[in-house]
Coordinates of C-alpha atoms in Angstrom, one line a residue:
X1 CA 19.2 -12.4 -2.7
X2 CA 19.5 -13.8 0.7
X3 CA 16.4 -14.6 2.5
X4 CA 15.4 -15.7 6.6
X5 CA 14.6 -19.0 5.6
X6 CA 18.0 -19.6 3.4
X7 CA 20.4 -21.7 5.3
X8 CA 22.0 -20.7 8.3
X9 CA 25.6 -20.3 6.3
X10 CA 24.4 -18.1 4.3
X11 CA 22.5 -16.1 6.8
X12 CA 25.7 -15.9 8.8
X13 CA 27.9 -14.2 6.3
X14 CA 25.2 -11.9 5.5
X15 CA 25.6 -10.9 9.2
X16 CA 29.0 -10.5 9.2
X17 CA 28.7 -8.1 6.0
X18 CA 25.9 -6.2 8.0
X19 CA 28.8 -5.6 10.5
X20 CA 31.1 -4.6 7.9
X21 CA 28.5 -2.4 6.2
X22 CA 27.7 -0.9 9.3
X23 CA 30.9 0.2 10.2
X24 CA 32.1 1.7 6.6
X25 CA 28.6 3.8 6.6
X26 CA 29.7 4.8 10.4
X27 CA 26.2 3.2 12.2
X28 CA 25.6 2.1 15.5
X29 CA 25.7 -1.6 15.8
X30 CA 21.6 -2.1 15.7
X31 CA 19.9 -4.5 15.5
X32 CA 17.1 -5.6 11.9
X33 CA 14.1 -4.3 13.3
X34 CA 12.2 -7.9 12.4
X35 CA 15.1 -10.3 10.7
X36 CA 12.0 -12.8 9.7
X37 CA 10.7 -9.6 7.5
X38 CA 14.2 -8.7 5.5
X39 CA 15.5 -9.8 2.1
X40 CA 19.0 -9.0 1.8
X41 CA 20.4 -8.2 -2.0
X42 CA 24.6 -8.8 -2.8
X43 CA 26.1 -7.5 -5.7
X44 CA 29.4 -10.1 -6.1
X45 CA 32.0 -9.3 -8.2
X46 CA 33.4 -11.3 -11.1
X47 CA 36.2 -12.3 -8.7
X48 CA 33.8 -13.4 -6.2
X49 CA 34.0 -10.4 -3.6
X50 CA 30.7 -8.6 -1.7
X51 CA 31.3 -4.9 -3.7
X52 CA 27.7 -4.3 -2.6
X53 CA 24.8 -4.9 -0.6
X54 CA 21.4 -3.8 0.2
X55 CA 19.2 -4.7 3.1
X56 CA 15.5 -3.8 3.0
X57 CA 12.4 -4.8 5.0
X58 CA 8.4 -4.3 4.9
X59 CA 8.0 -0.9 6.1
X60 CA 4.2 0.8 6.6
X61 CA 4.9 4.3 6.2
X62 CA 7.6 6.7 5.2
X63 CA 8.0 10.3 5.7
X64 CA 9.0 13.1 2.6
X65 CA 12.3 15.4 3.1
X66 CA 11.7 18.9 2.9
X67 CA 13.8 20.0 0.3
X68 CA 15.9 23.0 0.7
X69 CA 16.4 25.7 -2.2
X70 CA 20.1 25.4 -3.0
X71 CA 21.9 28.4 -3.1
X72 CA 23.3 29.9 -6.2
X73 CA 26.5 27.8 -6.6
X74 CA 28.2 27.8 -9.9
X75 CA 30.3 24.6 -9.7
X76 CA 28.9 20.8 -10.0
X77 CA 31.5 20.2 -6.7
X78 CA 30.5 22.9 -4.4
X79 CA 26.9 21.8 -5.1
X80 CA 28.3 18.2 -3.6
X81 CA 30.0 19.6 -1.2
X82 CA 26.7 21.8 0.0
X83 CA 24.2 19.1 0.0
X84 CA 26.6 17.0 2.0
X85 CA 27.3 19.1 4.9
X86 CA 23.6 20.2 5.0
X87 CA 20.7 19.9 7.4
X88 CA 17.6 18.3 6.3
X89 CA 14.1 17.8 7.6
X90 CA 11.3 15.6 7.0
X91 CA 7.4 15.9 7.2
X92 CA 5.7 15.1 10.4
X93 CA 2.7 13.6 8.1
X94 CA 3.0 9.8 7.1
X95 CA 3.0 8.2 4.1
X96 CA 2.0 4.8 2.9
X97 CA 5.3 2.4 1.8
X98 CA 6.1 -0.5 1.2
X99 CA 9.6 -1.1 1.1
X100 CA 12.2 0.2 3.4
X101 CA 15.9 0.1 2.7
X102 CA 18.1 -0.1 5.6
X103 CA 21.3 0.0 4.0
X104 CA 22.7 0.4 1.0
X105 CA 26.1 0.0 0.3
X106 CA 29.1 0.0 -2.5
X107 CA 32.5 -0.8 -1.8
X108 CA 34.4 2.9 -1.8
X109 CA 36.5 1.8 -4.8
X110 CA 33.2 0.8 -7.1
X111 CA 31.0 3.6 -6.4
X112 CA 29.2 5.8 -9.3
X113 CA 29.4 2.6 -11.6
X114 CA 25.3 2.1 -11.0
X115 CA 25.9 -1.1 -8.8
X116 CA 23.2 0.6 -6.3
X117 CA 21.2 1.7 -9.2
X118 CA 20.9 -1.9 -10.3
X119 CA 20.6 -3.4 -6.7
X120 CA 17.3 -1.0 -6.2
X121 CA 15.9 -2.6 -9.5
X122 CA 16.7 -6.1 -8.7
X123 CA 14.9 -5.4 -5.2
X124 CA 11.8 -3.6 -7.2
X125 CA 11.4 -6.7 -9.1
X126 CA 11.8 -9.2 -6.7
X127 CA 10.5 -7.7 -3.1
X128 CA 7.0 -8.9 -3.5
X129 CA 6.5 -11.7 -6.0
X130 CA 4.8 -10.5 -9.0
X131 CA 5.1 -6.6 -8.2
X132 CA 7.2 -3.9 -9.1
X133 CA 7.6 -1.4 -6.9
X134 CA 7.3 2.2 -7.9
X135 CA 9.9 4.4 -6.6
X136 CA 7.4 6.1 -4.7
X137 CA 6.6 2.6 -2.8
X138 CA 10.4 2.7 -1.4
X139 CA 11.8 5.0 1.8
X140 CA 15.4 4.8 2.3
X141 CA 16.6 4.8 6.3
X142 CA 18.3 7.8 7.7
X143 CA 21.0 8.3 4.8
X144 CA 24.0 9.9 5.0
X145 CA 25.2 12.4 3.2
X146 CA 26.5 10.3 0.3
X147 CA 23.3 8.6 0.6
X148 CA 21.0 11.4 0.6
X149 CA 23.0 12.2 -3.1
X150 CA 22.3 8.7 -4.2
X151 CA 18.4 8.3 -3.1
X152 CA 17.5 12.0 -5.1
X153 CA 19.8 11.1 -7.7
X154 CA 17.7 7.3 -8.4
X155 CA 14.4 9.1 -6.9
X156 CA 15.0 12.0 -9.5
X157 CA 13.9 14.4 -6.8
X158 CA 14.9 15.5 -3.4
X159 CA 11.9 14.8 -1.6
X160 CA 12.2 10.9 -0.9
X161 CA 10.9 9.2 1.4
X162 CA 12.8 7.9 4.4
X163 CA 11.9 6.3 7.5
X164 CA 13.9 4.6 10.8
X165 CA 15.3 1.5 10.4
X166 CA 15.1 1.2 14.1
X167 CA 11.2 0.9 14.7
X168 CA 10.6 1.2 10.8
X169 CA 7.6 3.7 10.9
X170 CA 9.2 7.0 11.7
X171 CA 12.4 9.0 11.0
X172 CA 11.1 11.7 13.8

C-alpha cells in the first residue's frame, strides 16, 4: 500500500502506473479528486512486476445500479457478452459510503486468478485503521464493462454502488 505521505519515489511510480492503468482501462487522463485522501494498493508479482493495482479514496455517498432482468440466454458466454454491451442506470437517491474505488486493475494476462478479489480485502482491512469495511461501505467508480462483471461478481449482486471518481459524490 502506497500512501500521500510515503516518499516522493514511491509516489511517483504510483503515478506513472496511474497513467498506465488509465490508458489499458481506456480513461481520460483525470486527475485524483483529493491525492492527500487516496491509499493506493499494488499487487507485485513474484518476479517483481505491478500485475495489479487499486486506487481508492474517502468517498460520502454512492449511488445503487438499477439492475436489469437478463433475458433468457442459455449459454454462460452470451450472458457475458449481454451484460457487457449493456446500458445501465443508477438511482438518483444517495447513499452513505465510505470507500470509493477509482480503479481497479489486473494485468490482461492475470485476470480471473482473484488478484482483485484479494486487493478489495486487503483494502477492507486496511482503509481505516481498525475497521473492516462491509461490502456495502464500498462504491466502485464508473466501471466498465469488465468491471461492472467483476464489482457484482465480489458484491454478489448487481446492485453496487458506484459513484464519480471526478467530484466523488455522484455518478449522475
Amino acid at each position: 500500500m502506497v500512501l500521500p505521505d510515503d516518499p516522493k519515489y514511491a509516489l511517483k511510480k504510483v503515478e506513472e502506473i496511474r497513467e498506465m492503468v488509465d490508458n489499458d482501462l481506456g480513461f481520460q487522463q483525470a486527475p485524483l479528486m483529493c491525492y492527500s485522501r487516496t491509499k493506493t494498493l499494488l499487487f507485485i508479482s513474484n518476479d517483481k512486476k505491478v500485475i495489479g493495482c487499486l486506487i481508492a479514496e474517502h468517498i460520502q455517498w454512492g449511488y445503487r445500479v438499477i439492475e436489469e432482468k437478463v433475458p433468457e440466454i442459455s449459454s454462460e458466454n452470451e450472458k457475458v457478452i449481454f451484460e457487457r454491451q449493456k446500458a445501465w442506470c443508477c438511482s438518483t437517491s444517495p447513499e452513505p459510503a465510505i470507500c470509493g474505488i477509482s480503479r481497479i486493475w489486473v494485468f490482461s494476462m492475470m485476470r480471473r486468478k482473484k488478484i482483485a478479489s484479494r486487493m478489495i480485502e486487503c483494502l477492507r482491512s486496511n482503509f481505516i485503521y481498525g475497521s473492516y469495511l462491509s461490502k456495502e461501505e464500498i462504491a466502485f467508480s464508473d466501471p466498465t464493462p469488465d468491471g461492472k462483471l467483476f464489482a457484482t461478481q465480489y458484491c454478489g449482486t448487481g446492485q453496487f454502488l458506484v459513484y464519480n471518481f471526478l467530484n466523488g459524490q455522484s455518478r449522475l
